[in-house]
PDB file with one MODEL, atoms N, CA, C and O in Angstrom:
MODEL        1
ATOM      1  N   MET A   1       0.851  -1.162   0.000  1.00  0.00           N
ATOM      2  CA  MET A   1       0.000   0.000   0.000  1.00  0.00           C
ATOM      3  C   MET A   1       0.904   1.233   0.000  1.00  0.00           C
ATOM      4  O   MET A   1       1.782   1.356   0.854  1.00  0.00           O
ATOM      5  N   LEU A   2       0.700   2.120  -0.923  1.00  0.00           N
ATOM      6  CA  LEU A   2       1.503   3.334  -1.040  1.00  0.00           C
ATOM      7  C   LEU A   2       0.621   4.558  -0.895  1.00  0.00           C
ATOM      8  O   LEU A   2      -0.463   4.637  -1.472  1.00  0.00           O
ATOM      9  N   PHE A   3       1.111   5.523  -0.106  1.00  0.00           N
ATOM     10  CA  PHE A   3       0.398   6.777   0.090  1.00  0.00           C
ATOM     11  C   PHE A   3       1.291   7.923  -0.363  1.00  0.00           C
ATOM     12  O   PHE A   3       2.449   7.982   0.051  1.00  0.00           O
ATOM     13  N   PRO A   4       0.800   8.834  -1.196  1.00  0.00           N
ATOM     14  CA  PRO A   4       1.612   9.947  -1.686  1.00  0.00           C
ATOM     15  C   PRO A   4       1.729  11.075  -0.660  1.00  0.00           C
ATOM     16  O   PRO A   4       1.122  12.134  -0.826  1.00  0.00           O
ATOM     17  N   VAL A   5       2.508  10.848   0.399  1.00  0.00           N
ATOM     18  CA  VAL A   5       2.695  11.850   1.445  1.00  0.00           C
ATOM     19  C   VAL A   5       4.173  11.923   1.799  1.00  0.00           C
ATOM     20  O   VAL A   5       4.938  11.017   1.470  1.00  0.00           O
ATOM     21  N   ASP A   6       4.572  12.991   2.465  1.00  0.00           N
ATOM     22  CA  ASP A   6       5.948  13.160   2.917  1.00  0.00           C
ATOM     23  C   ASP A   6       6.080  12.682   4.357  1.00  0.00           C
ATOM     24  O   ASP A   6       5.210  12.932   5.192  1.00  0.00           O
ATOM     25  N   PHE A   7       7.182  11.993   4.634  1.00  0.00           N
ATOM     26  CA  PHE A   7       7.482  11.555   5.986  1.00  0.00           C
ATOM     27  C   PHE A   7       8.857  12.063   6.379  1.00  0.00           C
ATOM     28  O   PHE A   7       9.738  12.187   5.528  1.00  0.00           O
ATOM     29  N   ILE A   8       9.051  12.353   7.635  1.00  0.00           N
ATOM     30  CA  ILE A   8      10.361  12.682   8.172  1.00  0.00           C
ATOM     31  C   ILE A   8      10.739  11.533   9.089  1.00  0.00           C
ATOM     32  O   ILE A   8      10.009  11.202  10.024  1.00  0.00           O
ATOM     33  N   VAL A   9      11.893  10.924   8.812  1.00  0.00           N
ATOM     34  CA  VAL A   9      12.359   9.799   9.614  1.00  0.00           C
ATOM     35  C   VAL A   9      13.410  10.321  10.583  1.00  0.00           C
ATOM     36  O   VAL A   9      14.402  10.919  10.166  1.00  0.00           O
ATOM     37  N   VAL A  10      13.194  10.096  11.868  1.00  0.00           N
ATOM     38  CA  VAL A  10      14.109  10.539  12.904  1.00  0.00           C
ATOM     39  C   VAL A  10      14.748   9.301  13.511  1.00  0.00           C
ATOM     40  O   VAL A  10      14.051   8.361  13.893  1.00  0.00           O
ATOM     41  N   ASP A  11      16.068   9.297  13.600  1.00  0.00           N
ATOM     42  CA  ASP A  11      16.795   8.153  14.149  1.00  0.00           C
ATOM     43  C   ASP A  11      16.813   8.255  15.675  1.00  0.00           C
ATOM     44  O   ASP A  11      17.674   8.916  16.257  1.00  0.00           O
ATOM     45  N   ILE A  12      15.837   7.582  16.315  1.00  0.00           N
ATOM     46  CA  ILE A  12      15.753   7.583  17.772  1.00  0.00           C
ATOM     47  C   ILE A  12      15.513   6.159  18.248  1.00  0.00           C
ATOM     48  O   ILE A  12      15.159   5.280  17.462  1.00  0.00           O
ATOM     49  N   GLU A  13      15.709   5.940  19.542  1.00  0.00           N
ATOM     50  CA  GLU A  13      15.449   4.620  20.107  1.00  0.00           C
ATOM     51  C   GLU A  13      13.954   4.320  20.049  1.00  0.00           C
ATOM     52  O   GLU A  13      13.120   5.216  20.177  1.00  0.00           O
ATOM     53  N   GLU A  14      13.633   3.040  19.852  1.00  0.00           N
ATOM     54  CA  GLU A  14      12.234   2.626  19.805  1.00  0.00           C
ATOM     55  C   GLU A  14      11.613   2.741  21.188  1.00  0.00           C
ATOM     56  O   GLU A  14      12.216   2.343  22.185  1.00  0.00           O
ATOM     57  N   ASP A  15      10.418   3.280  21.241  1.00  0.00           N
ATOM     58  CA  ASP A  15       9.674   3.412  22.493  1.00  0.00           C
ATOM     59  C   ASP A  15       8.215   3.103  22.189  1.00  0.00           C
ATOM     60  O   ASP A  15       7.535   3.887  21.528  1.00  0.00           O
ATOM     61  N   VAL A  16       7.733   1.958  22.671  1.00  0.00           N
ATOM     62  CA  VAL A  16       6.363   1.537  22.365  1.00  0.00           C
ATOM     63  C   VAL A  16       5.314   2.428  23.022  1.00  0.00           C
ATOM     64  O   VAL A  16       4.140   2.358  22.658  1.00  0.00           O
ATOM     65  N   ASP A  17       5.709   3.262  23.978  1.00  0.00           N
ATOM     66  CA  ASP A  17       4.756   4.139  24.649  1.00  0.00           C
ATOM     67  C   ASP A  17       4.563   5.473  23.931  1.00  0.00           C
ATOM     68  O   ASP A  17       3.703   6.262  24.324  1.00  0.00           O
ATOM     69  N   VAL A  18       5.346   5.736  22.888  1.00  0.00           N
ATOM     70  CA  VAL A  18       5.221   6.982  22.138  1.00  0.00           C
ATOM     71  C   VAL A  18       4.261   6.751  20.978  1.00  0.00           C
ATOM     72  O   VAL A  18       4.501   5.875  20.147  1.00  0.00           O
ATOM     73  N   PRO A  19       3.178   7.522  20.906  1.00  0.00           N
ATOM     74  CA  PRO A  19       2.182   7.299  19.849  1.00  0.00           C
ATOM     75  C   PRO A  19       2.668   7.773  18.481  1.00  0.00           C
ATOM     76  O   PRO A  19       3.540   8.636  18.382  1.00  0.00           O
ATOM     77  N   ILE A  20       2.095   7.201  17.443  1.00  0.00           N
ATOM     78  CA  ILE A  20       2.316   7.680  16.082  1.00  0.00           C
ATOM     79  C   ILE A  20       1.296   8.777  15.829  1.00  0.00           C
ATOM     80  O   ILE A  20       0.100   8.583  16.045  1.00  0.00           O
ATOM     81  N   ILE A  21       1.765   9.925  15.375  1.00  0.00           N
ATOM     82  CA  ILE A  21       0.870  11.047  15.115  1.00  0.00           C
ATOM     83  C   ILE A  21       0.688  11.174  13.606  1.00  0.00           C
ATOM     84  O   ILE A  21       1.647  11.436  12.879  1.00  0.00           O
ATOM     85  N   LEU A  22      -0.523  10.992  13.149  1.00  0.00           N
ATOM     86  CA  LEU A  22      -0.841  11.112  11.728  1.00  0.00           C
ATOM     87  C   LEU A  22      -1.647  12.386  11.525  1.00  0.00           C
ATOM     88  O   LEU A  22      -2.714  12.546  12.117  1.00  0.00           O
ATOM     89  N   GLY A  23      -1.148  13.286  10.698  1.00  0.00           N
ATOM     90  CA  GLY A  23      -1.822  14.557  10.446  1.00  0.00           C
ATOM     91  C   GLY A  23      -3.069  14.391   9.591  1.00  0.00           C
ATOM     92  O   GLY A  23      -3.275  13.353   8.962  1.00  0.00           O
ATOM     93  N   ARG A  24      -3.885  15.414   9.579  1.00  0.00           N
ATOM     94  CA  ARG A  24      -5.139  15.368   8.814  1.00  0.00           C
ATOM     95  C   ARG A  24      -4.937  15.136   7.319  1.00  0.00           C
ATOM     96  O   ARG A  24      -5.728  14.406   6.721  1.00  0.00           O
ATOM     97  N   PRO A  25      -3.903  15.727   6.674  1.00  0.00           N
ATOM     98  CA  PRO A  25      -3.720  15.436   5.245  1.00  0.00           C
ATOM     99  C   PRO A  25      -3.480  13.948   4.984  1.00  0.00           C
ATOM    100  O   PRO A  25      -4.010  13.396   4.020  1.00  0.00           O
ATOM    101  N   PHE A  26      -2.684  13.298   5.838  1.00  0.00           N
ATOM    102  CA  PHE A  26      -2.449  11.860   5.674  1.00  0.00           C
ATOM    103  C   PHE A  26      -3.737  11.082   5.895  1.00  0.00           C
ATOM    104  O   PHE A  26      -4.047  10.163   5.136  1.00  0.00           O
ATOM    105  N   GLN A  27      -4.483  11.442   6.923  1.00  0.00           N
ATOM    106  CA  GLN A  27      -5.729  10.734   7.206  1.00  0.00           C
ATOM    107  C   GLN A  27      -6.713  10.880   6.055  1.00  0.00           C
ATOM    108  O   GLN A  27      -7.420   9.928   5.727  1.00  0.00           O
ATOM    109  N   ALA A  28      -6.772  12.050   5.439  1.00  0.00           N
ATOM    110  CA  ALA A  28      -7.682  12.262   4.311  1.00  0.00           C
ATOM    111  C   ALA A  28      -7.223  11.476   3.089  1.00  0.00           C
ATOM    112  O   ALA A  28      -8.044  10.883   2.389  1.00  0.00           O
ATOM    113  N   THR A  29      -5.909  11.467   2.825  1.00  0.00           N
ATOM    114  CA  THR A  29      -5.364  10.740   1.676  1.00  0.00           C
ATOM    115  C   THR A  29      -5.572   9.249   1.811  1.00  0.00           C
ATOM    116  O   THR A  29      -5.875   8.570   0.829  1.00  0.00           O
ATOM    117  N   SER A  30      -5.411   8.728   3.028  1.00  0.00           N
ATOM    118  CA  SER A  30      -5.505   7.284   3.247  1.00  0.00           C
ATOM    119  C   SER A  30      -6.920   6.835   3.592  1.00  0.00           C
ATOM    120  O   SER A  30      -7.138   5.661   3.891  1.00  0.00           O
ATOM    121  N   LEU A  31      -7.890   7.759   3.555  1.00  0.00           N
ATOM    122  CA  LEU A  31      -9.274   7.447   3.941  1.00  0.00           C
ATOM    123  C   LEU A  31      -9.301   6.757   5.300  1.00  0.00           C
ATOM    124  O   LEU A  31      -9.961   5.732   5.473  1.00  0.00           O
ATOM    125  N   ALA A  32      -8.581   7.325   6.260  1.00  0.00           N
ATOM    126  CA  ALA A  32      -8.437   6.725   7.581  1.00  0.00           C
ATOM    127  C   ALA A  32      -9.756   6.722   8.344  1.00  0.00           C
ATOM    128  O   ALA A  32     -10.508   7.696   8.326  1.00  0.00           O
ATOM    129  N   VAL A  33     -10.016   5.608   9.011  1.00  0.00           N
ATOM    130  CA  VAL A  33     -11.153   5.475   9.913  1.00  0.00           C
ATOM    131  C   VAL A  33     -10.591   5.010  11.247  1.00  0.00           C
ATOM    132  O   VAL A  33      -9.961   3.956  11.325  1.00  0.00           O
ATOM    133  N   ILE A  34     -10.815   5.791  12.291  1.00  0.00           N
ATOM    134  CA  ILE A  34     -10.307   5.451  13.616  1.00  0.00           C
ATOM    135  C   ILE A  34     -11.488   5.029  14.471  1.00  0.00           C
ATOM    136  O   ILE A  34     -12.386   5.827  14.737  1.00  0.00           O
ATOM    137  N   ASP A  35     -11.485   3.772  14.902  1.00  0.00           N
ATOM    138  CA  ASP A  35     -12.550   3.226  15.746  1.00  0.00           C
ATOM    139  C   ASP A  35     -11.968   3.013  17.139  1.00  0.00           C
ATOM    140  O   ASP A  35     -11.308   2.005  17.394  1.00  0.00           O
ATOM    141  N   MET A  36     -12.213   3.965  18.038  1.00  0.00           N
ATOM    142  CA  MET A  36     -11.641   3.891  19.381  1.00  0.00           C
ATOM    143  C   MET A  36     -12.268   2.772  20.200  1.00  0.00           C
ATOM    144  O   MET A  36     -11.601   2.207  21.067  1.00  0.00           O
ATOM    145  N   GLU A  37     -13.524   2.437  19.951  1.00  0.00           N
ATOM    146  CA  GLU A  37     -14.173   1.358  20.697  1.00  0.00           C
ATOM    147  C   GLU A  37     -13.525   0.017  20.375  1.00  0.00           C
ATOM    148  O   GLU A  37     -13.266  -0.783  21.275  1.00  0.00           O
ATOM    149  N   LYS A  38     -13.262  -0.229  19.094  1.00  0.00           N
ATOM    150  CA  LYS A  38     -12.635  -1.488  18.677  1.00  0.00           C
ATOM    151  C   LYS A  38     -11.112  -1.409  18.708  1.00  0.00           C
ATOM    152  O   LYS A  38     -10.429  -2.404  18.464  1.00  0.00           O
ATOM    153  N   GLU A  39     -10.577  -0.217  19.012  1.00  0.00           N
ATOM    154  CA  GLU A  39      -9.136   0.032  19.074  1.00  0.00           C
ATOM    155  C   GLU A  39      -8.433  -0.357  17.777  1.00  0.00           C
ATOM    156  O   GLU A  39      -7.465  -1.118  17.786  1.00  0.00           O
ATOM    157  N   VAL A  40      -8.936   0.179  16.655  1.00  0.00           N
ATOM    158  CA  VAL A  40      -8.356  -0.135  15.355  1.00  0.00           C
ATOM    159  C   VAL A  40      -8.333   1.122  14.477  1.00  0.00           C
ATOM    160  O   VAL A  40      -9.259   1.933  14.501  1.00  0.00           O
ATOM    161  N   LEU A  41      -7.253   1.261  13.703  1.00  0.00           N
ATOM    162  CA  LEU A  41      -7.114   2.306  12.704  1.00  0.00           C
ATOM    163  C   LEU A  41      -7.158   1.622  11.351  1.00  0.00           C
ATOM    164  O   LEU A  41      -6.333   0.753  11.070  1.00  0.00           O
ATOM    165  N   LYS A  42      -8.111   2.002  10.510  1.00  0.00           N
ATOM    166  CA  LYS A  42      -8.275   1.385   9.194  1.00  0.00           C
ATOM    167  C   LYS A  42      -7.822   2.381   8.136  1.00  0.00           C
ATOM    168  O   LYS A  42      -8.351   3.489   8.049  1.00  0.00           O
ATOM    169  N   LEU A  43      -6.831   1.979   7.327  1.00  0.00           N
ATOM    170  CA  LEU A  43      -6.340   2.790   6.224  1.00  0.00           C
ATOM    171  C   LEU A  43      -6.756   2.132   4.927  1.00  0.00           C
ATOM    172  O   LEU A  43      -6.619   0.918   4.776  1.00  0.00           O
ATOM    173  N   ARG A  44      -7.264   2.918   3.984  1.00  0.00           N
ATOM    174  CA  ARG A  44      -7.710   2.364   2.700  1.00  0.00           C
ATOM    175  C   ARG A  44      -7.103   3.157   1.550  1.00  0.00           C
ATOM    176  O   ARG A  44      -6.990   4.382   1.609  1.00  0.00           O
ATOM    177  N   MET A  45      -6.714   2.435   0.505  1.00  0.00           N
ATOM    178  CA  MET A  45      -6.231   3.049  -0.731  1.00  0.00           C
ATOM    179  C   MET A  45      -6.689   2.165  -1.868  1.00  0.00           C
ATOM    180  O   MET A  45      -6.166   1.066  -2.053  1.00  0.00           O
ATOM    181  N   GLY A  46      -7.666   2.635  -2.636  1.00  0.00           N
ATOM    182  CA  GLY A  46      -8.218   1.823  -3.712  1.00  0.00           C
ATOM    183  C   GLY A  46      -8.891   0.580  -3.152  1.00  0.00           C
ATOM    184  O   GLY A  46      -9.759   0.676  -2.285  1.00  0.00           O
ATOM    185  N   ASP A  47      -8.492  -0.585  -3.644  1.00  0.00           N
ATOM    186  CA  ASP A  47      -9.062  -1.853  -3.179  1.00  0.00           C
ATOM    187  C   ASP A  47      -8.343  -2.416  -1.962  1.00  0.00           C
ATOM    188  O   ASP A  47      -8.787  -3.410  -1.389  1.00  0.00           O
ATOM    189  N   GLU A  48      -7.231  -1.789  -1.558  1.00  0.00           N
ATOM    190  CA  GLU A  48      -6.447  -2.312  -0.442  1.00  0.00           C
ATOM    191  C   GLU A  48      -6.903  -1.703   0.878  1.00  0.00           C
ATOM    192  O   GLU A  48      -7.341  -0.554   0.934  1.00  0.00           O
ATOM    193  N   GLU A  49      -6.790  -2.490   1.928  1.00  0.00           N
ATOM    194  CA  GLU A  49      -7.172  -2.043   3.269  1.00  0.00           C
ATOM    195  C   GLU A  49      -6.154  -2.582   4.257  1.00  0.00           C
ATOM    196  O   GLU A  49      -5.756  -3.744   4.172  1.00  0.00           O
ATOM    197  N   GLN A  50      -5.730  -1.744   5.194  1.00  0.00           N
ATOM    198  CA  GLN A  50      -4.765  -2.142   6.213  1.00  0.00           C
ATOM    199  C   GLN A  50      -5.351  -1.798   7.576  1.00  0.00           C
ATOM    200  O   GLN A  50      -5.788  -0.669   7.799  1.00  0.00           O
ATOM    201  N   LEU A  51      -5.362  -2.765   8.487  1.00  0.00           N
ATOM    202  CA  LEU A  51      -5.834  -2.530   9.847  1.00  0.00           C
ATOM    203  C   LEU A  51      -4.636  -2.424  10.771  1.00  0.00           C
ATOM    204  O   LEU A  51      -3.733  -3.260  10.722  1.00  0.00           O
ATOM    205  N   ILE A  52      -4.626  -1.401  11.612  1.00  0.00           N
ATOM    206  CA  ILE A  52      -3.580  -1.215  12.608  1.00  0.00           C
ATOM    207  C   ILE A  52      -4.275  -1.191  13.956  1.00  0.00           C
ATOM    208  O   ILE A  52      -5.102  -0.319  14.224  1.00  0.00           O
ATOM    209  N   TYR A  53      -3.939  -2.144  14.796  1.00  0.00           N
ATOM    210  CA  TYR A  53      -4.580  -2.244  16.106  1.00  0.00           C
ATOM    211  C   TYR A  53      -3.864  -1.339  17.090  1.00  0.00           C
ATOM    212  O   TYR A  53      -2.643  -1.401  17.232  1.00  0.00           O
ATOM    213  N   ILE A  54      -4.627  -0.502  17.763  1.00  0.00           N
ATOM    214  CA  ILE A  54      -4.092   0.462  18.711  1.00  0.00           C
ATOM    215  C   ILE A  54      -4.550   0.083  20.102  1.00  0.00           C
ATOM    216  O   ILE A  54      -5.461  -0.727  20.274  1.00  0.00           O
ATOM    217  N   ARG A  55      -3.921   0.668  21.071  1.00  0.00           N
ATOM    218  CA  ARG A  55      -4.339   0.374  22.441  1.00  0.00           C
ATOM    219  C   ARG A  55      -4.684   1.625  23.171  1.00  0.00           C
ATOM    220  O   ARG A  55      -5.058   1.573  24.343  1.00  0.00           O
TER     221      ARG A  55
ENDMDL
END
């Protein structure tokens, strides 16, 4: 799945307690649906769909 957006990669230590922040342009491009009750982020592009489980 490819999204036409810009990312900045920062070389830091991994920390599972730090959230991923997705801006509104990315959410609009990826047709993001955030379901807090089911704790899932759904990204869609064309016929493809990716589920990301959040806590």
